[in-house]
Amino acid sequence: MSHSHIDAAQVGANVADSATAGATADPDLIADLALANRILFQERVLDAFGHVSVRHDKHPDHFLLARNMAPGLVTDHDIVEFDLDGNAVNANGRSVYLERFIHGEIYRARPDVMSIVHSHSPAVVPFGLLRHTPFRAVCHMSGFIGICAPIFEIRTIAGDSSDLLITSNELGAGLAKALGDQTVVLMRGHGSTVVGTSLKQAVFHAIYTEVNAKLQAEVMRLGEYTPLSEGETKTARKTIDTQVDRAWNLWKLRVKGEV
Ligand SMILES: [Zn+2]
């Protein structure tokens, strides 16, 4: 009998711990991941759904992700370790996210990626539906989006009657392939997935992906527009990358109610 079953009410799954544990992850990394969950909820990238993960600091073939719960409520004790196949190390009977395969397969495909945010942030969703208008950087803060974010079409793998969720390694690998070497991949009728070379950078990218979507939608309503050129996206990205800590520190204080 299979150990997994789908809990429709919570959109989670109960799985047996089948991955092998090794050295424990850095407690500071676990604390930052819990904080990242609450920051992304506060900044309205995540609501009751969506998730953020970070690659294990001692086992690059493992990653850390909250158990199946609303991100705004995540604390250090809710973080679970997984292998790249999505097997849990220490769920200890707790329900885990159905879409954990997004994370494992992108970490497998992209050794440079250290953190991933998957969200349904609402301003981005329409751009995953558009057929002829690319989602692209329209502001210096979001140069990392480039000039055309790829769109993952789940029908190419799952047919036309899926629930649109990434619930298997096959679908996760398909999403990773669509992402390619980019930073943002849109998921038609679902949301988006954003990566970073650090947890803080992935959080920054996720927040400014939503900002860019609002700006691009607004300018499209106003008229013809001039987005960033490819060269501008690359140069702006390098400069803005050096400013990630400033934003993180502000968001952190806001979560703590200190600003
Ligand atoms: Zn999702």
Short mmCIF file of C-alpha atoms and ligand atoms in Angstrom, two decimals:
data_model
loop_
_atom_site.label_atom_id
_atom_site.label_comp_id
_atom_site.label_asym_id
_atom_site.label_seq_id
_atom_site.Cartn_x
_atom_site.Cartn_y
_atom_site.Cartn_z
CA MET A 1 0.00 0.00 0.00
CA SER A 2 1.19 3.47 -0.80
CA HIS A 3 2.20 5.65 2.12
CA SER A 4 0.96 8.79 0.46
CA HIS A 5 -2.54 10.10 0.17
CA ILE A 6 -3.87 13.43 -0.90
CA ASP A 7 -5.49 15.54 1.75
CA ALA A 8 -7.81 17.61 -0.38
CA ALA A 9 -8.73 20.00 2.42
CA GLN A 10 -5.14 20.98 3.08
CA VAL A 11 -3.62 20.39 -0.36
CA GLY A 12 -0.92 18.31 1.25
CA ALA A 13 0.25 14.75 1.43
CA ASN A 14 1.26 12.39 4.19
CA VAL A 15 4.44 10.54 3.33
CA ALA A 16 6.71 8.16 5.18
CA ASP A 17 10.22 9.46 5.90
CA SER A 18 12.30 7.57 3.36
CA ALA A 19 15.30 9.81 2.70
CA THR A 20 18.50 9.34 4.68
CA ALA A 21 19.40 11.96 7.26
CA GLY A 22 22.90 13.39 7.46
CA ALA A 23 24.36 16.39 9.22
CA THR A 24 21.80 18.83 10.53
CA ALA A 25 21.27 22.07 8.64
CA ASP A 26 22.60 25.35 10.06
CA PRO A 27 20.01 26.61 12.60
CA ASP A 28 20.49 30.16 11.28
CA LEU A 29 19.52 28.98 7.80
CA ILE A 30 16.42 27.29 9.19
CA ALA A 31 15.50 30.46 11.08
CA ASP A 32 15.99 32.58 7.95
CA LEU A 33 13.80 30.20 5.96
CA ALA A 34 11.00 30.46 8.52
CA LEU A 35 11.41 34.25 8.40
CA ALA A 36 11.33 34.20 4.58
CA ASN A 37 7.95 32.46 4.73
CA ARG A 38 6.54 35.21 6.92
CA ILE A 39 8.12 38.00 4.84
CA LEU A 40 6.62 36.63 1.62
CA PHE A 41 3.21 36.40 3.29
CA GLN A 42 3.47 39.93 4.62
CA GLU A 43 4.56 41.29 1.23
CA ARG A 44 1.58 39.51 -0.38
CA VAL A 45 3.55 37.17 -2.61
CA LEU A 46 2.29 34.14 -0.68
CA ASP A 47 -1.18 33.87 0.82
CA ALA A 48 -2.42 30.68 2.45
CA PHE A 49 -0.60 28.86 -0.36
CA GLY A 50 2.78 28.85 -2.07
CA HIS A 51 6.16 28.03 -0.55
CA VAL A 52 9.82 28.95 -0.29
CA SER A 53 12.73 26.52 0.03
CA VAL A 54 16.49 26.68 0.49
CA ARG A 55 19.18 24.18 -0.48
CA HIS A 56 20.69 22.35 2.51
CA ASP A 57 23.99 23.99 3.50
CA LYS A 58 25.74 20.66 4.12
CA HIS A 59 23.95 18.36 1.66
CA PRO A 60 23.54 20.02 -1.73
CA ASP A 61 21.27 17.15 -2.77
CA HIS A 62 18.81 17.97 -0.01
CA PHE A 63 16.60 21.01 0.56
CA LEU A 64 14.55 22.55 3.37
CA LEU A 65 10.87 23.44 3.05
CA ALA A 66 8.05 24.04 5.53
CA ARG A 67 5.54 21.31 6.29
CA ASN A 68 2.14 21.69 4.66
CA MET A 69 0.80 24.90 6.21
CA ALA A 70 0.11 28.58 5.57
CA PRO A 71 3.47 30.35 5.05
CA GLY A 72 2.56 33.27 7.31
CA LEU A 73 2.52 30.90 10.30
CA VAL A 74 5.79 29.04 9.70
CA THR A 75 8.31 28.84 12.56
CA ASP A 76 11.69 27.06 12.79
CA HIS A 77 9.99 23.90 14.07
CA ASP A 78 7.94 23.58 10.89
CA ILE A 79 10.89 23.16 8.54
CA VAL A 80 11.29 19.70 6.98
CA GLU A 81 14.28 18.30 5.06
CA PHE A 82 13.78 16.54 1.69
CA ASP A 83 15.91 14.82 -0.91
CA LEU A 84 15.72 15.89 -4.56
CA ASP A 85 13.09 13.22 -5.31
CA GLY A 86 10.78 14.88 -2.77
CA ASN A 87 11.21 12.19 -0.11
CA ALA A 88 11.09 13.56 3.42
CA VAL A 89 13.87 13.02 5.98
CA ASN A 90 12.09 14.21 9.10
CA ALA A 91 8.41 14.92 8.42
CA ASN A 92 7.61 12.59 11.33
CA GLY A 93 4.05 12.07 10.13
CA ARG A 94 3.41 15.72 9.36
CA SER A 95 1.68 16.54 6.07
CA VAL A 96 3.97 17.95 3.35
CA TYR A 97 3.33 20.13 0.31
CA LEU A 98 1.97 18.39 -2.77
CA GLU A 99 4.12 20.61 -4.98
CA ARG A 100 7.49 19.90 -3.31
CA PHE A 101 8.62 18.40 -6.66
CA ILE A 102 9.04 21.95 -8.00
CA HIS A 103 11.92 22.42 -5.61
CA GLY A 104 13.74 19.09 -5.93
CA GLU A 105 13.74 19.10 -9.70
CA ILE A 106 14.94 22.69 -10.04
CA TYR A 107 17.76 22.08 -7.53
CA ARG A 108 18.69 18.99 -9.55
CA ALA A 109 18.72 20.87 -12.86
CA ARG A 110 20.33 24.07 -11.57
CA PRO A 111 23.40 23.67 -9.32
CA ASP A 112 23.63 27.48 -9.12
CA VAL A 113 20.19 27.79 -7.50
CA MET A 114 20.22 27.97 -3.70
CA SER A 115 16.62 29.02 -3.06
CA ILE A 116 13.23 28.81 -4.77
CA VAL A 117 9.90 30.58 -4.28
CA HIS A 118 6.73 29.15 -5.80
CA SER A 119 3.73 31.45 -5.57
CA HIS A 120 0.33 32.27 -6.99
CA SER A 121 0.96 36.02 -6.61
CA PRO A 122 -2.01 37.45 -8.47
CA ALA A 123 -0.53 40.18 -10.67
CA VAL A 124 1.78 37.63 -12.35
CA VAL A 125 -0.91 35.06 -13.24
CA PRO A 126 -2.38 36.97 -16.23
CA PHE A 127 1.04 37.07 -17.92
CA GLY A 128 1.14 33.27 -17.88
CA LEU A 129 -2.06 33.30 -19.94
CA LEU A 130 -1.01 35.82 -22.58
CA ARG A 131 -0.05 34.28 -25.89
CA HIS A 132 1.80 37.08 -27.64
CA THR A 133 2.94 39.50 -24.93
CA PRO A 134 6.10 38.47 -23.06
CA PHE A 135 6.47 39.11 -19.35
CA ARG A 136 9.63 41.20 -19.16
CA ALA A 137 11.52 43.67 -17.02
CA VAL A 138 9.93 47.12 -17.18
CA CYS A 139 11.83 48.57 -14.21
CA HIS A 140 15.47 48.57 -13.11
CA MET A 141 14.59 46.73 -9.89
CA SER A 142 13.42 43.69 -11.83
CA GLY A 143 16.16 43.37 -14.45
CA PHE A 144 16.55 39.71 -13.37
CA ILE A 145 13.33 38.92 -15.29
CA GLY A 146 15.10 39.63 -18.58
CA ILE A 147 13.26 40.30 -21.83
CA CYS A 148 10.97 37.25 -21.95
CA ALA A 149 10.15 35.00 -19.00
CA PRO A 150 9.33 31.46 -20.19
CA ILE A 151 5.85 30.01 -19.67
CA PHE A 152 5.41 26.41 -18.53
CA GLU A 153 2.52 24.73 -20.33
CA ILE A 154 1.50 21.79 -18.17
CA ARG A 155 -0.66 20.30 -20.93
CA THR A 156 2.44 19.21 -22.83
CA ILE A 157 3.08 16.68 -20.04
CA ALA A 158 -0.18 16.18 -18.14
CA GLY A 159 -2.79 16.56 -20.89
CA ASP A 160 -5.74 18.94 -20.76
CA SER A 161 -7.50 17.70 -17.60
CA SER A 162 -4.87 18.13 -14.89
CA ASP A 163 -5.35 20.12 -11.68
CA LEU A 164 -2.41 22.31 -12.86
CA LEU A 165 -0.35 21.39 -9.78
CA ILE A 166 3.22 20.09 -9.92
CA THR A 167 2.59 16.83 -8.08
CA SER A 168 5.27 14.53 -9.50
CA ASN A 169 8.97 14.45 -10.35
CA GLU A 170 8.04 14.27 -14.03
CA LEU A 171 6.08 17.53 -13.82
CA GLY A 172 8.79 19.15 -11.70
CA ALA A 173 11.42 18.19 -14.28
CA GLY A 174 9.23 19.67 -17.01
CA LEU A 175 8.96 22.91 -15.09
CA ALA A 176 12.74 22.98 -14.51
CA LYS A 177 13.27 22.46 -18.24
CA ALA A 178 10.93 25.35 -19.05
CA LEU A 179 12.80 27.57 -16.57
CA GLY A 180 16.09 26.74 -18.31
CA ASP A 181 18.78 29.17 -17.20
CA GLN A 182 16.29 31.95 -16.44
CA THR A 183 15.23 33.36 -13.05
CA VAL A 184 11.44 33.38 -13.42
CA VAL A 185 9.13 30.84 -15.03
CA LEU A 186 5.41 31.50 -15.38
CA MET A 187 2.96 28.63 -14.97
CA ARG A 188 -0.17 29.01 -17.07
CA GLY A 189 -3.33 29.32 -15.03
CA HIS A 190 -1.45 28.73 -11.80
CA GLY A 191 1.34 31.10 -10.79
CA SER A 192 5.10 31.35 -11.08
CA THR A 193 8.37 30.02 -9.72
CA VAL A 194 11.36 32.23 -9.03
CA VAL A 195 14.92 31.22 -8.14
CA GLY A 196 17.94 32.85 -6.51
CA THR A 197 21.56 32.17 -5.66
CA SER A 198 20.68 32.80 -2.00
CA LEU A 199 17.54 32.73 0.13
CA LYS A 200 17.50 36.52 0.43
CA GLN A 201 17.94 36.95 -3.31
CA ALA A 202 15.11 34.52 -4.11
CA VAL A 203 12.80 36.42 -1.74
CA PHE A 204 13.83 39.68 -3.37
CA HIS A 205 13.19 38.24 -6.83
CA ALA A 206 9.76 36.93 -5.83
CA ILE A 207 8.67 40.28 -4.40
CA TYR A 208 9.91 42.28 -7.38
CA THR A 209 8.39 39.82 -9.86
CA GLU A 210 5.00 40.75 -8.44
CA VAL A 211 5.94 44.47 -8.51
CA ASN A 212 7.01 44.19 -12.15
CA ALA A 213 3.76 42.46 -13.10
CA LYS A 214 1.73 45.33 -11.64
CA LEU A 215 3.88 47.91 -13.45
CA GLN A 216 3.78 46.09 -16.77
CA ALA A 217 0.00 45.63 -16.61
CA GLU A 218 -0.38 49.31 -15.80
CA VAL A 219 1.79 50.54 -18.67
CA MET A 220 0.05 48.18 -21.08
CA ARG A 221 -3.22 49.90 -20.15
CA LEU A 222 -1.68 53.32 -20.75
CA GLY A 223 -0.29 52.67 -24.21
CA GLU A 224 2.77 51.62 -26.15
CA TYR A 225 5.82 51.42 -23.96
CA THR A 226 9.58 50.97 -23.97
CA PRO A 227 10.72 48.14 -21.69
CA LEU A 228 14.31 47.55 -20.59
CA SER A 229 16.64 46.35 -23.33
CA GLU A 230 18.50 43.10 -22.85
CA GLY A 231 21.68 45.00 -22.02
CA GLU A 232 19.84 47.16 -19.49
CA THR A 233 18.35 44.11 -17.77
CA LYS A 234 21.83 42.61 -17.34
CA THR A 235 23.52 45.77 -16.10
CA ALA A 236 20.68 46.78 -13.78
CA ARG A 237 20.60 43.29 -12.34
CA LYS A 238 24.27 43.45 -11.36
CA THR A 239 23.81 46.75 -9.54
CA ILE A 240 20.55 45.82 -7.80
CA ASP A 241 22.00 42.48 -6.68
CA THR A 242 24.28 44.37 -4.32
CA GLN A 243 21.25 45.93 -2.58
CA VAL A 244 19.40 42.76 -1.55
CA ASP A 245 20.41 42.99 2.13
CA ARG A 246 18.91 46.45 2.49
CA ALA A 247 15.50 45.17 1.43
CA TRP A 248 15.76 41.98 3.50
CA ASN A 249 16.60 43.93 6.65
CA LEU A 250 13.59 46.21 6.17
CA TRP A 251 11.20 43.32 5.49
CA LYS A 252 12.57 41.47 8.51
CA LEU A 253 11.90 44.42 10.82
CA ARG A 254 8.43 44.79 9.37
CA VAL A 255 7.64 41.14 10.12
CA LYS A 256 8.79 41.75 13.69
CA GLY A 257 6.54 44.81 13.92
CA GLU A 258 9.51 47.12 14.50
CA VAL A 259 8.86 49.47 11.57
ZN ZN B 1 1.10 26.17 -6.81
#
